[in-house]
Amino acid sequence: MAEYHGLSQIFTTTETSLYNNLFKSPNPPFHSPTALILEISPNPFPQTNHTTTNFVPIIKNNYSFDNLEILDHELETYRSKFNGNGHDNSNNCNVYVAGHVLVYPSYNGFFEKPGLFLDQMFVRKCYRGMKFGKLLFSAVAMQAQKMGMGMVDWLVADWNEETINFYEKMGAHYIPEYRLCKLYGDQLQAFGKKSD
Amino acid sequence: MAEYHGLSQIFTTTETSLYNNLFKSPNPPFHSPTALILEISPNPFPQTNHTTTNFVPIIKNNYSFDNLEILDHELETYRSKFNGNGHDNSNNCNVYVAGHVLVYPSYNGFFEKPGLFLDQMFVRKCYRGMKFGKLLFSAVAMQAQKMGMGMVDWLVADWNEETINFYEKMGAHYIPEYRLCKLYGDQLQAFGKKSD
């Protein structure tokens, strides 16, 4: 995803940082950075009791994946360790990761209710055109509703017309006037040293 | 501030919503939406023991406010209830609110460390040109550093050249390509009702 956005040179995420940021937070899911994982299976999806605070997994049966090996050339790499009852390190379940969405709680001082900020939405290339993006987006919007939040917001690259159209069809407002600013690295560190 | 941005028509914040969003969160300051208040006083600022988790008030004595009544025509409206030891409802302290900054924790999946998102920075008109914006910005950047965060980010209106210059002088990166999308109101509610 960082490659797609031409941001490989600033990419510093590691397995450890993902673990720390997503799983070691003292705050429950959706009150701190939270990933929803999109998983697919050629078999009926195992009924899950792997619910967590605030979230019940969404299961859809209106897809069929009979020839997964032909569709997905990296199938083994993306085999899930989730077997419906938590994690199964034996790697035997026929469940595969097809995408993810990453959100965290946000707050805009102009609005009555807080929201969810959608930081990343990604569907692996071989699973595109199957409306999985819409499914992930819906899951986030429904979750925001369920938690009494008033909005979902996110950023989109201005050259990404296809995606902008997709968002507008979902009912999103495209707001052209704001630009992102970021302070990081040496420029941020300089502030820690300032005495006046 | 909403007026300044031409956003009065979407402004739904109330005193109750501010209270709920800022003071009723189960998460400690800076792990949920947090406001830093800029206060000024013509007297030496009372030494405070009003520290809170993660934050020690920053006191600067390199300003003088001898003729506050002349400078600030809304002085009484903005008299602070804070007397250095918490809140003093007798309204007798010579401390006045001059501005604020509103932040919440953010997370960008491309970076190793989480950050702070700066949602609002506001200095009342009569206190502009005194480098209070820089002071508030520094307080946020230092706080991010202190908490082991890797960045501060925020949005700026593309027509606001003066502010963009201000941010760039601070060492911020201006990133022209991203646009904000927001899903709220009826369009968000529609997702709660969808069954497929």
Short mmCIF file of C-alpha atoms in Angstrom, two decimals:
data_model
loop_
_atom_site.label_atom_id
_atom_site.label_comp_id
_atom_site.label_asym_id
_atom_site.label_seq_id
_atom_site.Cartn_x
_atom_site.Cartn_y
_atom_site.Cartn_z
CA MET A 1 0.00 0.00 0.00
CA ALA A 2 2.89 2.37 0.80
CA GLU A 3 4.40 1.47 -2.59
CA TYR A 4 1.09 2.25 -4.32
CA HIS A 5 1.11 5.70 -2.74
CA GLY A 6 4.81 6.30 -3.48
CA LEU A 7 5.53 6.45 0.23
CA SER A 8 8.03 3.61 0.64
CA GLN A 9 10.71 6.10 1.70
CA ILE A 10 8.75 7.10 4.81
CA PHE A 11 7.48 3.59 5.62
CA THR A 12 8.81 2.55 9.04
CA THR A 13 6.18 0.02 10.17
CA THR A 14 7.57 -3.26 11.55
CA GLU A 15 5.91 -6.42 12.82
CA THR A 16 6.79 -5.28 16.36
CA SER A 17 5.36 -1.78 15.87
CA LEU A 18 2.13 -3.22 14.46
CA TYR A 19 1.89 -5.56 17.43
CA ASN A 20 2.52 -2.74 19.91
CA ASN A 21 0.15 -0.28 18.27
CA LEU A 22 -2.72 -2.69 17.63
CA PHE A 23 -2.55 -5.23 20.45
CA LYS A 24 -0.79 -3.65 23.41
CA SER A 25 -2.99 -0.59 23.81
CA PRO A 26 -4.59 -0.27 27.25
CA ASN A 27 -7.78 0.84 25.48
CA PRO A 28 -10.31 -1.60 24.01
CA PRO A 29 -10.81 -2.08 20.25
CA PHE A 30 -12.21 0.98 18.45
CA HIS A 31 -11.05 3.18 21.36
CA SER A 32 -7.52 2.79 20.00
CA PRO A 33 -6.14 1.79 16.56
CA THR A 34 -8.08 -1.27 15.37
CA ALA A 35 -7.79 -3.46 12.28
CA LEU A 36 -10.68 -5.40 10.77
CA ILE A 37 -9.40 -8.34 8.72
CA LEU A 38 -11.23 -9.52 5.62
CA GLU A 39 -10.95 -13.30 5.39
CA ILE A 40 -12.31 -15.68 2.77
CA SER A 41 -12.75 -19.43 2.65
CA PRO A 42 -13.81 -21.99 0.01
CA ASN A 43 -15.65 -23.85 2.80
CA PRO A 44 -18.62 -22.60 4.76
CA PHE A 45 -17.07 -20.11 7.14
CA PRO A 46 -16.64 -21.58 10.61
CA GLN A 47 -19.24 -20.15 12.97
CA THR A 48 -17.22 -18.03 15.31
CA ASN A 49 -17.38 -17.32 18.99
CA HIS A 50 -14.36 -15.06 18.62
CA THR A 51 -16.26 -11.88 19.46
CA THR A 52 -14.48 -9.01 21.12
CA THR A 53 -15.57 -5.88 22.96
CA ASN A 54 -17.95 -3.91 20.74
CA PHE A 55 -17.59 -6.11 17.68
CA VAL A 56 -19.24 -9.23 16.34
CA PRO A 57 -17.63 -10.71 13.19
CA ILE A 58 -19.70 -10.22 10.04
CA ILE A 59 -20.16 -13.42 8.00
CA LYS A 60 -21.34 -13.33 4.36
CA ASN A 61 -22.12 -16.44 2.37
CA ASN A 62 -22.93 -14.81 -0.97
CA TYR A 63 -19.54 -15.50 -2.54
CA SER A 64 -18.04 -18.69 -3.91
CA PHE A 65 -14.34 -19.53 -3.99
CA ASP A 66 -14.06 -22.95 -5.59
CA ASN A 67 -10.78 -22.41 -7.43
CA LEU A 68 -8.86 -20.35 -4.95
CA GLU A 69 -5.44 -21.69 -6.03
CA ILE A 70 -6.05 -20.34 -9.54
CA LEU A 71 -7.35 -16.97 -8.34
CA ASP A 72 -4.77 -16.35 -5.63
CA HIS A 73 -1.13 -17.18 -6.39
CA GLU A 74 0.00 -16.26 -2.90
CA LEU A 75 -2.57 -18.36 -1.11
CA GLU A 76 -0.19 -20.03 1.35
CA THR A 77 1.40 -16.73 2.35
CA TYR A 78 -2.01 -15.42 3.30
CA ARG A 79 -3.40 -18.51 5.02
CA SER A 80 -5.05 -17.31 8.20
CA LYS A 81 -4.21 -18.61 11.62
CA PHE A 82 -7.81 -17.99 12.66
CA ASN A 83 -9.98 -21.10 12.89
CA GLY A 84 -13.22 -19.63 14.21
CA ASN A 85 -12.31 -20.11 17.86
CA GLY A 86 -9.31 -17.85 18.01
CA HIS A 87 -5.89 -18.56 16.58
CA ASP A 88 -4.80 -21.96 15.40
CA ASN A 89 -1.07 -22.03 14.96
CA SER A 90 -1.22 -25.40 13.24
CA ASN A 91 -2.08 -23.42 10.08
CA ASN A 92 -4.64 -25.99 9.01
CA CYS A 93 -7.73 -23.87 8.46
CA ASN A 94 -8.89 -23.06 4.94
CA VAL A 95 -9.23 -19.37 5.69
CA TYR A 96 -7.21 -16.71 3.84
CA VAL A 97 -6.61 -13.01 4.30
CA ALA A 98 -7.93 -10.92 1.39
CA GLY A 99 -7.75 -7.42 2.83
CA HIS A 100 -8.03 -5.18 5.84
CA VAL A 101 -9.20 -1.85 7.11
CA LEU A 102 -7.49 0.17 9.84
CA VAL A 103 -9.43 2.69 11.93
CA TYR A 104 -9.06 4.72 15.11
CA PRO A 105 -11.41 6.96 17.07
CA SER A 106 -11.40 10.58 15.93
CA TYR A 107 -12.97 13.78 17.16
CA ASN A 108 -13.87 16.94 15.32
CA GLY A 109 -14.55 19.87 17.59
CA PHE A 110 -17.33 21.18 15.31
CA PHE A 111 -19.51 18.09 15.70
CA GLU A 112 -21.61 16.80 18.55
CA LYS A 113 -20.40 13.21 18.26
CA PRO A 114 -16.97 11.64 17.83
CA GLY A 115 -16.17 9.47 14.83
CA LEU A 116 -13.93 6.83 13.33
CA PHE A 117 -10.99 7.82 11.18
CA LEU A 118 -10.32 5.31 8.43
CA ASP A 119 -6.55 5.24 7.99
CA GLN A 120 -6.17 2.33 5.59
CA MET A 121 -8.44 0.22 3.42
CA PHE A 122 -6.77 -2.44 1.33
CA VAL A 123 -8.05 -5.36 -0.76
CA ARG A 124 -5.41 -7.66 -2.27
CA LYS A 125 -5.20 -7.27 -6.06
CA CYS A 126 -6.62 -10.70 -6.96
CA TYR A 127 -9.75 -10.00 -4.90
CA ARG A 128 -10.64 -6.65 -6.44
CA GLY A 129 -13.88 -6.11 -8.36
CA MET A 130 -15.77 -8.32 -5.90
CA LYS A 131 -17.20 -5.45 -3.83
CA PHE A 132 -14.98 -6.26 -0.87
CA GLY A 133 -14.05 -2.59 -0.58
CA LYS A 134 -17.72 -1.79 -0.14
CA LEU A 135 -18.01 -4.57 2.45
CA LEU A 136 -15.09 -3.20 4.49
CA PHE A 137 -16.40 0.34 4.19
CA SER A 138 -19.88 -0.79 5.32
CA ALA A 139 -18.42 -2.65 8.28
CA VAL A 140 -16.71 0.56 9.44
CA ALA A 141 -19.81 2.72 8.89
CA MET A 142 -22.02 0.23 10.74
CA GLN A 143 -19.53 0.02 13.60
CA ALA A 144 -19.49 3.82 13.92
CA GLN A 145 -23.33 3.82 14.06
CA LYS A 146 -23.36 1.05 16.63
CA MET A 147 -20.97 2.96 18.88
CA GLY A 148 -23.07 6.13 18.69
CA MET A 149 -20.50 7.93 16.58
CA GLY A 150 -21.50 10.67 14.17
CA MET A 151 -19.07 10.22 11.29
CA VAL A 152 -16.42 8.31 9.44
CA ASP A 153 -13.68 10.32 7.80
CA TRP A 154 -10.56 9.56 5.79
CA LEU A 155 -8.18 10.96 3.19
CA VAL A 156 -7.98 10.13 -0.49
CA ALA A 157 -5.28 11.02 -3.02
CA ASP A 158 -6.55 13.70 -5.43
CA TRP A 159 -5.31 11.69 -8.48
CA ASN A 160 -7.29 8.63 -7.45
CA GLU A 161 -10.50 9.42 -9.38
CA GLU A 162 -11.83 5.87 -9.40
CA THR A 163 -11.63 5.71 -5.62
CA ILE A 164 -13.14 9.19 -5.20
CA ASN A 165 -16.11 8.07 -7.34
CA PHE A 166 -16.43 4.93 -5.24
CA TYR A 167 -16.57 7.01 -2.05
CA GLU A 168 -19.07 9.48 -3.45
CA LYS A 169 -21.36 6.62 -4.51
CA MET A 170 -21.23 5.45 -0.88
CA GLY A 171 -22.67 8.83 0.14
CA ALA A 172 -19.44 10.46 1.32
CA HIS A 173 -18.83 14.19 1.09
CA TYR A 174 -15.62 15.04 -0.79
CA ILE A 175 -14.14 18.18 0.78
CA PRO A 176 -11.64 19.75 -1.62
CA GLU A 177 -10.21 22.55 0.49
CA TYR A 178 -8.12 20.86 3.19
CA ARG A 179 -4.49 19.83 2.94
CA LEU A 180 -2.55 17.53 5.20
CA CYS A 181 0.40 18.76 7.25
CA LYS A 182 2.75 16.46 9.10
CA LEU A 183 5.51 17.15 11.57
CA TYR A 184 7.85 14.21 12.13
CA GLY A 185 11.47 13.09 12.31
CA ASP A 186 14.14 15.69 13.07
CA GLN A 187 11.61 18.53 12.83
CA LEU A 188 9.49 16.96 15.58
CA GLN A 189 12.50 16.08 17.71
CA ALA A 190 13.64 19.71 17.62
CA PHE A 191 10.56 20.64 19.69
CA GLY A 192 11.54 18.32 22.53
CA LYS A 193 14.80 20.24 22.89
CA LYS A 194 13.35 23.75 22.87
CA SER A 195 13.52 25.57 26.17
CA ASP A 196 11.48 28.70 25.36
CA MET B 1 -13.77 29.06 14.49
CA ALA B 2 -16.56 27.28 12.60
CA GLU B 3 -17.68 30.70 11.32
CA TYR B 4 -14.14 31.50 10.16
CA HIS B 5 -14.12 28.27 8.14
CA GLY B 6 -17.66 28.83 6.76
CA LEU B 7 -18.83 25.69 8.54
CA SER B 8 -21.57 27.09 10.81
CA GLN B 9 -24.17 25.01 8.94
CA ILE B 10 -22.56 21.74 10.06
CA PHE B 11 -21.65 22.91 13.58
CA THR B 12 -23.48 20.74 16.13
CA THR B 13 -21.19 21.00 19.19
CA THR B 14 -22.98 21.76 22.45
CA GLU B 15 -21.73 22.34 26.00
CA THR B 16 -22.98 18.82 26.85
CA SER B 17 -21.26 17.20 23.86
CA LEU B 18 -17.97 18.93 24.72
CA TYR B 19 -18.29 17.73 28.30
CA ASN B 20 -19.04 14.17 27.21
CA ASN B 21 -16.31 14.01 24.60
CA LEU B 22 -13.56 15.65 26.62
CA PHE B 23 -14.27 14.73 30.22
CA LYS B 24 -16.30 11.52 30.29
CA SER B 25 -13.96 9.34 28.25
CA PRO B 26 -12.79 6.18 30.03
CA ASN B 27 -9.34 6.82 28.56
CA PRO B 28 -6.81 9.20 30.14
CA PRO B 29 -5.85 12.57 28.57
CA PHE B 30 -4.02 12.28 25.23
CA HIS B 31 -5.40 8.73 24.83
CA SER B 32 -8.74 10.34 23.95
CA PRO B 33 -9.72 13.86 22.75
CA THR B 34 -7.87 16.36 24.92
CA ALA B 35 -7.90 20.17 25.03
CA LEU B 36 -4.99 22.29 26.19
CA ILE B 37 -6.18 25.70 27.37
CA LEU B 38 -4.05 28.81 26.92
CA GLU B 39 -4.55 31.11 29.91
CA ILE B 40 -3.03 34.51 30.63
CA SER B 41 -2.82 36.63 33.76
CA PRO B 42 -1.59 40.16 34.59
CA ASN B 43 -0.27 38.72 37.87
CA PRO B 44 2.49 36.18 38.28
CA PHE B 45 0.81 32.95 37.30
CA PRO B 46 -0.16 30.91 40.35
CA GLN B 47 2.19 27.96 40.77
CA THR B 48 0.03 24.99 39.98
CA ASN B 49 -0.23 21.53 41.39
CA HIS B 50 -3.03 20.81 38.95
CA THR B 51 -1.06 18.22 37.00
CA THR B 52 -2.83 15.38 35.27
CA THR B 53 -1.75 12.06 33.81
CA ASN B 54 1.00 12.66 31.28
CA PHE B 55 0.90 16.44 31.41
CA VAL B 56 2.49 19.16 33.50
CA PRO B 57 1.22 22.71 32.82
CA ILE B 58 3.70 24.92 30.98
CA ILE B 59 4.20 28.34 32.59
CA LYS B 60 5.86 31.21 30.71
CA ASN B 61 6.68 34.54 32.33
CA ASN B 62 8.04 36.36 29.28
CA TYR B 63 4.85 38.29 28.55
CA SER B 64 3.32 41.30 30.28
CA PHE B 65 -0.39 42.10 30.45
CA ASP B 66 -0.68 45.35 32.37
CA ASN B 67 -3.65 46.81 30.50
CA LEU B 68 -5.74 43.73 29.90
CA GLU B 69 -9.07 45.62 29.97
CA ILE B 70 -7.91 47.75 27.03
CA LEU B 71 -6.55 44.81 25.05
CA ASP B 72 -9.43 42.38 25.66
CA HIS B 73 -12.97 43.75 25.46
CA GLU B 74 -14.49 40.42 26.45
CA LEU B 75 -12.32 39.90 29.49
CA GLU B 76 -15.12 38.95 31.91
CA THR B 77 -16.60 36.41 29.50
CA TYR B 78 -13.26 34.63 29.36
CA ARG B 79 -12.32 34.83 33.04
CA SER B 80 -11.02 31.40 33.98
CA LYS B 81 -12.40 29.35 36.81
CA PHE B 82 -8.94 27.89 37.32
CA ASN B 83 -7.00 29.26 40.31
CA GLY B 84 -3.89 27.11 40.21
CA ASN B 85 -5.29 24.39 42.45
CA GLY B 86 -8.14 23.23 40.31
CA HIS B 87 -11.38 25.08 39.66
CA ASP B 88 -12.54 27.99 41.71
CA ASN B 89 -16.17 28.68 41.04
CA SER B 90 -16.02 31.97 42.94
CA ASN B 91 -14.63 33.46 39.70
CA ASN B 92 -12.13 35.56 41.57
CA CYS B 93 -8.86 34.61 39.94
CA ASN B 94 -7.20 37.00 37.50
CA VAL B 95 -6.69 34.33 34.88
CA TYR B 96 -8.27 34.54 31.42
CA VAL B 97 -8.68 32.16 28.50
CA ALA B 98 -6.85 33.34 25.35
CA GLY B 99 -6.96 30.22 23.20
CA HIS B 100 -6.93 26.47 23.00
CA VAL B 101 -5.71 23.49 21.07
CA LEU B 102 -7.62 20.23 20.65
CA VAL B 103 -5.80 16.96 19.94
CA TYR B 104 -6.43 13.23 19.92
CA PRO B 105 -4.20 10.20 19.42
CA SER B 106 -3.81 9.14 15.80
CA TYR B 107 -2.20 6.25 14.00
CA ASN B 108 -0.84 5.97 10.52
CA GLY B 109 -0.26 2.41 9.39
CA PHE B 110 2.88 3.40 7.42
CA PHE B 111 4.75 4.62 10.50
CA GLU B 112 6.38 2.84 13.39
CA LYS B 113 4.97 5.14 16.06
CA PRO B 114 1.51 6.60 16.67
CA GLY B 115 0.97 10.35 16.75
CA LEU B 116 -1.23 13.20 17.82
CA PHE B 117 -3.80 14.66 15.47
CA LEU B 118 -4.27 18.38 15.98
CA ASP B 119 -7.95 19.03 15.31
CA GLN B 120 -8.22 22.67 16.38
CA MET B 121 -5.85 25.47 17.26
CA PHE B 122 -7.39 28.80 18.15
CA VAL B 123 -6.08 32.05 19.60
CA ARG B 124 -8.64 34.77 20.34
CA LYS B 125 -8.32 37.71 17.95
CA CYS B 126 -7.04 40.25 20.50
CA TYR B 127 -4.17 37.92 21.44
CA ARG B 128 -2.85 37.31 17.94
CA GLY B 129 0.63 38.36 16.86
CA MET B 130 2.02 37.40 20.27
CA LYS B 131 3.38 34.01 19.20
CA PHE B 132 0.74 32.13 21.18
CA GLY B 133 0.03 29.93 18.16
CA LYS B 134 3.66 28.88 18.21
CA LEU B 135 3.41 28.26 21.97
CA LEU B 136 0.36 25.99 21.55
CA PHE B 137 1.94 24.19 18.61
CA SER B 138 5.16 23.64 20.61
CA ALA B 139 3.19 22.31 23.57
CA VAL B 140 1.58 19.70 21.31
CA ALA B 141 4.87 18.74 19.61
CA MET B 142 6.64 18.42 22.97
CA GLN B 143 3.79 16.35 24.36
CA ALA B 144 3.97 13.98 21.37
CA GLN B 145 7.73 13.59 21.94
CA LYS B 146 7.24 12.99 25.64
CA MET B 147 4.73 10.23 24.95
CA GLY B 148 7.07 8.49 22.50
CA MET B 149 4.92 9.45 19.53
CA GLY B 150 6.42 9.86 16.07
CA MET B 151 4.36 12.66 14.57
CA VAL B 152 1.84 15.44 14.83
CA ASP B 153 -0.53 15.90 11.91
CA TRP B 154 -3.39 18.20 11.05
CA LEU B 155 -5.31 19.75 8.18
CA VAL B 156 -5.09 23.28 6.84
CA ALA B 157 -7.37 25.09 4.39
CA ASP B 158 -5.61 25.53 1.04
CA TRP B 159 -6.56 29.24 0.90
CA ASN B 160 -4.96 29.95 4.25
CA GLU B 161 -1.48 30.90 2.98
CA GLU B 162 -0.44 32.77 6.09
CA THR B 163 -1.13 29.72 8.24
CA ILE B 164 0.56 27.36 5.77
CA ASN B 165 3.70 29.55 5.93
CA PHE B 166 3.50 29.50 9.71
CA TYR B 167 3.38 25.70 9.72
CA GLU B 168 6.21 25.34 7.25
CA LYS B 169 8.41 27.64 9.35
CA MET B 170 7.71 25.26 12.25
CA GLY B 171 9.26 22.47 10.19
CA ALA B 172 6.03 20.81 9.04
CA HIS B 173 5.71 18.97 5.74
CA TYR B 174 2.85 20.28 3.60
CA ILE B 175 1.39 17.36 1.64
CA PRO B 176 -0.65 18.66 -1.29
CA GLU B 177 -2.16 15.46 -2.67
CA TYR B 178 -4.68 14.29 -0.06
CA ARG B 179 -8.31 15.33 0.19
CA LEU B 180 -10.69 14.86 3.06
CA CYS B 181 -13.78 12.68 2.78
CA LYS B 182 -16.51 12.58 5.40
CA LEU B 183 -19.52 10.33 5.79
CA TYR B 184 -22.09 11.67 8.24
CA GLY B 185 -25.78 12.40 8.79
CA ASP B 186 -28.34 10.51 6.68
CA GLN B 187 -25.61 8.95 4.53
CA LEU B 188 -23.98 7.40 7.58
CA GLN B 189 -27.31 6.32 9.08
CA ALA B 190 -28.15 4.47 5.87
CA PHE B 191 -25.33 2.00 6.61
CA GLY B 192 -26.81 1.00 9.94
CA LYS B 193 -29.97 -0.14 8.14
CA LYS B 194 -28.30 -2.16 5.38
CA SER B 195 -28.76 -5.88 5.63
CA ASP B 196 -26.45 -7.04 2.82
#
